[in-house]
PDB file of C-alpha atoms in Angstrom:
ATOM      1  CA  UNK M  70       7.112-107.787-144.195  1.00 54.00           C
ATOM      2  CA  UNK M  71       8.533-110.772-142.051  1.00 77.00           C
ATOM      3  CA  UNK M  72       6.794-113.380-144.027  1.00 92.00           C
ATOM      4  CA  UNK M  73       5.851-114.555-147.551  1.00 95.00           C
ATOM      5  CA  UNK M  74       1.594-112.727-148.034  1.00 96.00           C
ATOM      6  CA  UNK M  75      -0.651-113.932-150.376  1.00 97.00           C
ATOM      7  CA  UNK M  76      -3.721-112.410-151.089  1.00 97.00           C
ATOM      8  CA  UNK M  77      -6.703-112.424-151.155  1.00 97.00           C
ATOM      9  CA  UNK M  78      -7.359-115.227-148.623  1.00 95.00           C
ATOM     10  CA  UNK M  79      -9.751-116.810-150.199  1.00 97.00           C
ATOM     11  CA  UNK M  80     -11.749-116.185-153.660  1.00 98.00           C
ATOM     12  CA  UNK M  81     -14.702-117.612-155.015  1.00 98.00           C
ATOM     13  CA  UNK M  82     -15.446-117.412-158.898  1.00 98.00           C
ATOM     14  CA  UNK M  83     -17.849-118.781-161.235  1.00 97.00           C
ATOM     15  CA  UNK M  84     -17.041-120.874-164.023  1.00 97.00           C
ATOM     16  CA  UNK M  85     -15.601-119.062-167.175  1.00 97.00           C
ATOM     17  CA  UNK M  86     -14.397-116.139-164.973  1.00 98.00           C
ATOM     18  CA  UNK M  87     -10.838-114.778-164.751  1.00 98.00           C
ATOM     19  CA  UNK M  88      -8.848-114.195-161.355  1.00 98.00           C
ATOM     20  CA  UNK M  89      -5.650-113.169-160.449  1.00 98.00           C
ATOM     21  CA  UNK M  90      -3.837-114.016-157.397  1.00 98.00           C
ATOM     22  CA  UNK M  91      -1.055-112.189-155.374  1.00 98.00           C
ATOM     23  CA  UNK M  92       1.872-113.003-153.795  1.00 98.00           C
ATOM     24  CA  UNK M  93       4.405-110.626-151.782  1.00 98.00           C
ATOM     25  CA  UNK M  94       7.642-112.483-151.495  1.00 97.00           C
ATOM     26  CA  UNK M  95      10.303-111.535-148.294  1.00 96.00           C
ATOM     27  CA  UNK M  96      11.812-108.295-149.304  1.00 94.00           C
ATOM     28  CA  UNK M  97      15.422-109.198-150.867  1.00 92.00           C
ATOM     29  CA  UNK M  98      14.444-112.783-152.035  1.00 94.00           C
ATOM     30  CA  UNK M  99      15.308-113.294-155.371  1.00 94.00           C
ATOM     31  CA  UNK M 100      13.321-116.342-155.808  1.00 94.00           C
ATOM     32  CA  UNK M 101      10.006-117.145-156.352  1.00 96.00           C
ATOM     33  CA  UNK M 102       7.620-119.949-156.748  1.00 96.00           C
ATOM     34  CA  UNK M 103       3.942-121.177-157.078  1.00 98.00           C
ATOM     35  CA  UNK M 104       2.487-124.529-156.007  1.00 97.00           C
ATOM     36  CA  UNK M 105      -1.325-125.832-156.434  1.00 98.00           C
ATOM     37  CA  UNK M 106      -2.000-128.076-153.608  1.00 95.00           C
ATOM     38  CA  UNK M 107      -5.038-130.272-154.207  1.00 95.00           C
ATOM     39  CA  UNK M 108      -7.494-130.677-150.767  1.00 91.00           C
ATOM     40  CA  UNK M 109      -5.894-133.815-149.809  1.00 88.00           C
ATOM     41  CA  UNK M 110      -2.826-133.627-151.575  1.00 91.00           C
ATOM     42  CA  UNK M 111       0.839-131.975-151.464  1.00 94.00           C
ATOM     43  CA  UNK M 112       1.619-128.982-153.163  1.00 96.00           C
ATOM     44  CA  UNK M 113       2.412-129.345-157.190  1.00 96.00           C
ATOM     45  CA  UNK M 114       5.030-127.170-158.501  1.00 96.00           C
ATOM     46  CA  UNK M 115       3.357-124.849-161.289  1.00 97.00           C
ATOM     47  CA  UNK M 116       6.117-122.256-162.042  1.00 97.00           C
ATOM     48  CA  UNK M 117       9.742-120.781-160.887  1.00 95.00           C
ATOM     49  CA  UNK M 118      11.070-116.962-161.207  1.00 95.00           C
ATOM     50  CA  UNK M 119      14.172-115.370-160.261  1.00 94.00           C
ATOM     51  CA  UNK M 120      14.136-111.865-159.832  1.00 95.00           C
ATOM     52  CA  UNK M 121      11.450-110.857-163.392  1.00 96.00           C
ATOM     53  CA  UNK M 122      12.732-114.625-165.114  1.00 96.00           C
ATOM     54  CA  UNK M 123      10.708-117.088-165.596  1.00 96.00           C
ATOM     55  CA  UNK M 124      12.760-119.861-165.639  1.00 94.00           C
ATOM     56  CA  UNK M 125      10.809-122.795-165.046  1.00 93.00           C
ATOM     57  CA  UNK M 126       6.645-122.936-166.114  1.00 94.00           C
ATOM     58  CA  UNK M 127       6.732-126.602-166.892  1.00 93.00           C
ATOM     59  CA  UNK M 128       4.152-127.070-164.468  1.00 95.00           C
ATOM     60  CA  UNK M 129       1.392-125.186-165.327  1.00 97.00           C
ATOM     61  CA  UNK M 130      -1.288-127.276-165.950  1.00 95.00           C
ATOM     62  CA  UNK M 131      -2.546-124.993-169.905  1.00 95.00           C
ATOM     63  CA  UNK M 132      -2.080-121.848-171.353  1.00 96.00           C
ATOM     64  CA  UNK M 133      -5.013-120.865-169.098  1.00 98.00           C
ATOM     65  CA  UNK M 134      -2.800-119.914-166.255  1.00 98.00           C
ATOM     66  CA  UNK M 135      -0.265-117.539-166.617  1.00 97.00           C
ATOM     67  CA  UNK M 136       2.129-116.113-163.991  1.00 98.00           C
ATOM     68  CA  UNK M 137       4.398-112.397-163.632  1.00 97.00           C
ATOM     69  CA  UNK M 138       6.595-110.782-161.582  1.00 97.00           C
ATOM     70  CA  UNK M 139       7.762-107.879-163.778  1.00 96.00           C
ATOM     71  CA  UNK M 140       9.982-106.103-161.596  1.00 94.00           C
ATOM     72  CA  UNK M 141      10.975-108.962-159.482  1.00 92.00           C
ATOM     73  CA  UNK M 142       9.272-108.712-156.589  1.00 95.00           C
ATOM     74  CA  UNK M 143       5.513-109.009-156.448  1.00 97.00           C
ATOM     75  CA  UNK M 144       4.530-111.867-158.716  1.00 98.00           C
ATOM     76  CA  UNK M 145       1.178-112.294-160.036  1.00 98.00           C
ATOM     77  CA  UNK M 146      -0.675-115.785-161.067  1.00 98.00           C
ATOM     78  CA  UNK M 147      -4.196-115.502-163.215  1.00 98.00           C
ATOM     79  CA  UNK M 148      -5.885-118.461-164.398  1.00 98.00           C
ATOM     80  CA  UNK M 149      -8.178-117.793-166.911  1.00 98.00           C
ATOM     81  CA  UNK M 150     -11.660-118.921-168.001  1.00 98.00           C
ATOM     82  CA  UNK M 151     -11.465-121.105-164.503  1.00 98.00           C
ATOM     83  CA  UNK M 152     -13.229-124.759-164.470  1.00 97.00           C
ATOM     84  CA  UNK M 153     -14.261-126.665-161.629  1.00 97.00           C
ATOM     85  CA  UNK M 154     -10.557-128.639-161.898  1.00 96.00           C
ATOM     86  CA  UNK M 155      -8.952-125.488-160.878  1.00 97.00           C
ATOM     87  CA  UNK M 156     -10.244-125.249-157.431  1.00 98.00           C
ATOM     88  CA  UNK M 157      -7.322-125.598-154.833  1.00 97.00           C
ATOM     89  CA  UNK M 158      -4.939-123.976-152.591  1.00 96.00           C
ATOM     90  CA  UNK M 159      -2.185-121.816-154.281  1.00 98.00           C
ATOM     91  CA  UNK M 160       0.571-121.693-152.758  1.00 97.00           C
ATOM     92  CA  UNK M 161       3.017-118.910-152.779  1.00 97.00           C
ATOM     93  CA  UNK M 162       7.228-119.578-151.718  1.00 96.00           C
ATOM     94  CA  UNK M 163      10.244-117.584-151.683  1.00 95.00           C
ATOM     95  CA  UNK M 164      13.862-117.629-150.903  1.00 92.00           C
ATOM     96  CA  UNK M 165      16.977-116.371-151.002  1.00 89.00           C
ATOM     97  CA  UNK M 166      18.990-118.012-153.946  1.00 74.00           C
ATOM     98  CA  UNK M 167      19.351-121.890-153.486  1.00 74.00           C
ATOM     99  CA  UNK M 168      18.819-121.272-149.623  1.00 79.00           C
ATOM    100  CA  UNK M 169      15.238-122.868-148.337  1.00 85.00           C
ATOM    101  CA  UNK M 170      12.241-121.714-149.252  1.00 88.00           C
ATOM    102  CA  UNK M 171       8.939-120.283-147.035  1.00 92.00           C
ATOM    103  CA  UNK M 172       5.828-120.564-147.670  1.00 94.00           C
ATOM    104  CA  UNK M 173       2.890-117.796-147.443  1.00 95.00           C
ATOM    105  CA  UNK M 174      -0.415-119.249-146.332  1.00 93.00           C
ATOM    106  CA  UNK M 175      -1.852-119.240-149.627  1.00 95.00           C
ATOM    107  CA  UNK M 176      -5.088-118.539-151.485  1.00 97.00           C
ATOM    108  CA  UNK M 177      -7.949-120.933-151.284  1.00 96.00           C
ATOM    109  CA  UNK M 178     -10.054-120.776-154.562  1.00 98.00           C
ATOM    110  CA  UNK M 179     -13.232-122.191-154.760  1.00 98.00           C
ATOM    111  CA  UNK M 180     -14.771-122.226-158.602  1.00 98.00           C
ATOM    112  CA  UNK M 181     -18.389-122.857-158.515  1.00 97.00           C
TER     113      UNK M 181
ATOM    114  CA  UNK H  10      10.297-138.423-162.547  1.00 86.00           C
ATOM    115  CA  UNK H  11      10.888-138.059-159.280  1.00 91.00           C
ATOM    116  CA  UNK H  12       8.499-138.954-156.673  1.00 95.00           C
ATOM    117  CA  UNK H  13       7.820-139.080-152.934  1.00 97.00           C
ATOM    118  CA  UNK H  14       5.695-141.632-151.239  1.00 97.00           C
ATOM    119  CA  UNK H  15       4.437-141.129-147.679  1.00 95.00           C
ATOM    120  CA  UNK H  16       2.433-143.356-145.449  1.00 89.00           C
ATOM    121  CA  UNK H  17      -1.739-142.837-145.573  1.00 87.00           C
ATOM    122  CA  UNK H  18      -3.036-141.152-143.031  1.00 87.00           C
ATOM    123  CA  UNK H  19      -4.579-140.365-140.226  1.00 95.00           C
ATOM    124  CA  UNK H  20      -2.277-141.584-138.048  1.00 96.00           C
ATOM    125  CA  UNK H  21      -3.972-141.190-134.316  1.00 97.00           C
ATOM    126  CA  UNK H  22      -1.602-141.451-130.931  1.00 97.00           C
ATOM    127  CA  UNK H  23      -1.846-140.399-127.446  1.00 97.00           C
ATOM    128  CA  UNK H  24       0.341-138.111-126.238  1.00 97.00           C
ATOM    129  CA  UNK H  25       3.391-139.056-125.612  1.00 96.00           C
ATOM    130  CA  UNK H  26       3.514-141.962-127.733  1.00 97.00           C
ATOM    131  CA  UNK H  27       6.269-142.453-130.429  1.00 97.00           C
ATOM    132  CA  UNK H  28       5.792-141.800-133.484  1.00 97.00           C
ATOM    133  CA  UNK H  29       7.054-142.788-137.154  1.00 97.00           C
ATOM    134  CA  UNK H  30       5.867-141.506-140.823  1.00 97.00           C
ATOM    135  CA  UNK H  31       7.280-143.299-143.508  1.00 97.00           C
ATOM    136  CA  UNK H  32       8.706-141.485-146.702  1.00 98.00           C
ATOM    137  CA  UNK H  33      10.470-143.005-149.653  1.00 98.00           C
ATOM    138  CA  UNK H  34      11.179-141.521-152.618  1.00 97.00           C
ATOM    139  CA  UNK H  35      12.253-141.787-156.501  1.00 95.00           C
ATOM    140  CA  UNK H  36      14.802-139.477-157.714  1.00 92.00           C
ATOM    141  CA  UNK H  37      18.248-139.530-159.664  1.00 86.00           C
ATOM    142  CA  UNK H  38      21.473-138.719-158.048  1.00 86.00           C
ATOM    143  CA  UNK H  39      21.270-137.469-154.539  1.00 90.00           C
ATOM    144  CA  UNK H  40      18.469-134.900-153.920  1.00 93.00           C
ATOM    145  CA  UNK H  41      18.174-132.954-150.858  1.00 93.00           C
ATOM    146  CA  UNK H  42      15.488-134.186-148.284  1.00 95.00           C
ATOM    147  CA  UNK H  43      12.742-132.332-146.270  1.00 96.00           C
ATOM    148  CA  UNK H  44      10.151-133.036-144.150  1.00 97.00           C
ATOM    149  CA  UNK H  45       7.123-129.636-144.021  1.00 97.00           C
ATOM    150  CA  UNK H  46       4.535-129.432-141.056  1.00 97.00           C
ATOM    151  CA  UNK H  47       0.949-127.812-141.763  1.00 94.00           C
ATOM    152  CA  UNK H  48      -0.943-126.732-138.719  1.00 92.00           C
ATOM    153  CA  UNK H  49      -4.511-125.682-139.443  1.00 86.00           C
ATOM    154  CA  UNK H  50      -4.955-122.658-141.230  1.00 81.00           C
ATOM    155  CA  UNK H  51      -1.406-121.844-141.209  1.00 85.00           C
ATOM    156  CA  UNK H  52       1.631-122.278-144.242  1.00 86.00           C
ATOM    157  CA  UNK H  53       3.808-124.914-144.677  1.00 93.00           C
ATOM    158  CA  UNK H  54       6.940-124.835-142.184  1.00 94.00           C
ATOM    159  CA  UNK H  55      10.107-126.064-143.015  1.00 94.00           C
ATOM    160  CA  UNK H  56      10.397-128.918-140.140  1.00 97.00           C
ATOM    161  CA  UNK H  57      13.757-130.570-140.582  1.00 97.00           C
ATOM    162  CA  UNK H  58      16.202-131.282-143.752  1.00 95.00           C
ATOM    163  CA  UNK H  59      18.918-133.870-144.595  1.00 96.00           C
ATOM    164  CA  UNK H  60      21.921-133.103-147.878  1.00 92.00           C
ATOM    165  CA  UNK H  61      23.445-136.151-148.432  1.00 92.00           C
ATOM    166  CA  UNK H  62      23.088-139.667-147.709  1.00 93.00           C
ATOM    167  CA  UNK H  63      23.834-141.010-143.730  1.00 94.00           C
ATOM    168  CA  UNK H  64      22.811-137.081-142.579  1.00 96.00           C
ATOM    169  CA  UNK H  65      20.164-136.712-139.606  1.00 97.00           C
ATOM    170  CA  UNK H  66      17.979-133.619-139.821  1.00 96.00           C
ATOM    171  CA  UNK H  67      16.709-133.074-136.403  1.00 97.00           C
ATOM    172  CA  UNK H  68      14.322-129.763-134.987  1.00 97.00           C
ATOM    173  CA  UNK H  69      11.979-129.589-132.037  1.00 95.00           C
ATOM    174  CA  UNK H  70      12.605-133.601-131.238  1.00 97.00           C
ATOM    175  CA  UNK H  71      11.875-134.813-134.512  1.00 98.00           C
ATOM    176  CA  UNK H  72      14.488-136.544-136.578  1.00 98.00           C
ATOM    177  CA  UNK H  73      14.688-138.152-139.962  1.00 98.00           C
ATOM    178  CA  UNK H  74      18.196-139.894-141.111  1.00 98.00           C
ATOM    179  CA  UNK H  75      18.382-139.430-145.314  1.00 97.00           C
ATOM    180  CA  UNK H  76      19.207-143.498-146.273  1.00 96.00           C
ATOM    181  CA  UNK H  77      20.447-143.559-149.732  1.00 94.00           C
ATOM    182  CA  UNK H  78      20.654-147.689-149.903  1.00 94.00           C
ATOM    183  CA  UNK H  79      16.481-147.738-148.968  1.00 95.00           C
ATOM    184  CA  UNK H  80      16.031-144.302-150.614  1.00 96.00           C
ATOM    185  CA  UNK H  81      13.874-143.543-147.120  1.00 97.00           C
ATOM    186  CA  UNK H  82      13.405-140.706-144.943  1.00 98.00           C
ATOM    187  CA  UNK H  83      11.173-141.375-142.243  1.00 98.00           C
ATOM    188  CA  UNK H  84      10.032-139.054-139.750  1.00 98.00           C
ATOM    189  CA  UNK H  85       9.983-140.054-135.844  1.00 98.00           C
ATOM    190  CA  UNK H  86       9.336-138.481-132.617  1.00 98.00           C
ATOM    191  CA  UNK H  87       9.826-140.190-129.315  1.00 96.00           C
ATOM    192  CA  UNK H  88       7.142-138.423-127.542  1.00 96.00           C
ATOM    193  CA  UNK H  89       4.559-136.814-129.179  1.00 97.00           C
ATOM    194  CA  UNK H  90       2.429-133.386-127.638  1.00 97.00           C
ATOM    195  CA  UNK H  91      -1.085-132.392-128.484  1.00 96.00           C
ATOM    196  CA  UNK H  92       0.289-129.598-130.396  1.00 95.00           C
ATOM    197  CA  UNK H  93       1.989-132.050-133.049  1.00 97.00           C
ATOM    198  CA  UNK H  94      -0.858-132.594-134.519  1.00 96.00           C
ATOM    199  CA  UNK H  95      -1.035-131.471-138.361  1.00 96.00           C
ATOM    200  CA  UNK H  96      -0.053-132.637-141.554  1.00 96.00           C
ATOM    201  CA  UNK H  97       3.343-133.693-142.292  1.00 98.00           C
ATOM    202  CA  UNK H  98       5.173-133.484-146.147  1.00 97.00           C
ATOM    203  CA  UNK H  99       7.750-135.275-147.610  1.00 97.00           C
ATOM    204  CA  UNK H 100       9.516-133.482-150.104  1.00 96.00           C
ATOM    205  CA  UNK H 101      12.632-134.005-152.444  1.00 95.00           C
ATOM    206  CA  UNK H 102      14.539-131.449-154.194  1.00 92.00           C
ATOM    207  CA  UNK H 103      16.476-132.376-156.747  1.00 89.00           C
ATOM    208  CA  UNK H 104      20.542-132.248-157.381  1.00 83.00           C
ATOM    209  CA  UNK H 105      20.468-130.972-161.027  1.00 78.00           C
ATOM    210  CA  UNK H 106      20.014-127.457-160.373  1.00 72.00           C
ATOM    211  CA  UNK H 107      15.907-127.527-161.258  1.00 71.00           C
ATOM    212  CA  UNK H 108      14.571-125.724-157.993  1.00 79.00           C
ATOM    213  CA  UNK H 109      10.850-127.055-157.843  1.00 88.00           C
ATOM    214  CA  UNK H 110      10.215-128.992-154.332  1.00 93.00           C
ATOM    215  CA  UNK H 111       8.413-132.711-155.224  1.00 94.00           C
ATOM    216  CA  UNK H 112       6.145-133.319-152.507  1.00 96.00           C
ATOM    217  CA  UNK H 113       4.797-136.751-150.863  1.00 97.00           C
ATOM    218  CA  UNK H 114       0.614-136.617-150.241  1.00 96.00           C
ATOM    219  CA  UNK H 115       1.154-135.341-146.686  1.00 96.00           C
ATOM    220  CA  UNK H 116       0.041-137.361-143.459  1.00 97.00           C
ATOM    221  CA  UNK H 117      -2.428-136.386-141.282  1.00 96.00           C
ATOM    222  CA  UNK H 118      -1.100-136.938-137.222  1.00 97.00           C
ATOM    223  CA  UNK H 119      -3.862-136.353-134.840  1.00 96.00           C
ATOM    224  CA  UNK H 120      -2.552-136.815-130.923  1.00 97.00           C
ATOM    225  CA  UNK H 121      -5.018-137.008-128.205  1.00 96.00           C
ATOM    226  CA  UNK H 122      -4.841-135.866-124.792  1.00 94.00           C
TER     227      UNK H 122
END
């Protein structure tokens, strides 16, 4: 597609419950990256991957959130056993190596 | 760390008033510089970006000069529209190779007709 999708839109889970978000990068980027952005805040780097490498996870916030993108294109975040703390946006960016990055629209997840 | 600090919002103007956001920011060497619009409901756009020190990013009338003695990037306008209005980021990335974009708290720019 022309532009970086995320999906779904928006999610609502209950405390203790798993979810996975998805991001479809720009077909030929090689790099990848998710950002939690806080409702009033800027985006927070969580983790980097180019092509299936992770090479960069020093931002995830505990071993409750785990990202993959096992053939290098789709990548996959899942946070699990969500609290309140993780509600945000996610943010979803690709790019061509060490060229700018765009930005899908993101996932708004509400944990009640 | 690094860091980016941006002016609280909102910041409210009529149109065609000019328009400043302050950014500074906290970073080793000489990171690239780059200001990100939001509109409402919409992803963030890259807006404008500066390389090395004394460069002027410009796009759509919007400039920001990257001043490596102040360590500031400030964003102005001269003459703002209604359809400015959105939240602006600051954000750093930084020369040692690491890719992750450090982002400023955003300001909010409302302009009214």
């Amino acid at each position: 597609g022309a532009g970086v999708s995320q999906s779904p839109r928006y999610k609502v889970a209950k405390r203790g419950q798993d979810v996975a978000l998805r991001c479809d990068p720009i077909s030929g980027h090689v790099s990848l990256f998710w950002y939690q952005q806080a409702l009033g805040q800027g985006p927070e780097f969580l983790t980097y991957f180019q092509n299936e490498a992770q090479l960069d996870k020093s931002g995830l916030p505990s071993d409750r959130f785990f990202a993959e993108r096992p053939e290098g294109s789709v990548s996959t975040l899942k946070i699990q056993r969500t609290q309140q703390e993780d509600s945000a946006v996610y943010l979803c960016a690709s790019s061509r190596d060490r060229e700018v990055s765009t930005f899908g629209s993101g996932t708004r997840l509400t944990v009640v | 760390g690094d860091s980016v600090t941006q002016m609280e919002g909102p910041v409210t103007l009529s149109e065609e008033a000019f328009l400043t956001i302050n950014c500074t920011y906290t970073a080793t060497g000489y990171p690239s510089l780059f200001w990100y619009v939001q509109y409402p409901g919409e992803g963030l756009q890259l807006l404008l970006k500066a390389t090395k020190a004394d460069d002027k990013g410009s796009n759509k009338g919007f400039e920001a000069t990257y001043r490596k003695e102040t360590t500031s990037f400030h964003l102005e306008k001269g003459s703002v529209q209604v359809s400015d209005s959105a939240v602006y980021f600051c954000a750093l990335s930084p020369d040692t190779g690491r890719r992750a974009l450090t982002f400023g708290s955003g300001t909010r720019l409302q302009v009214q007709p």
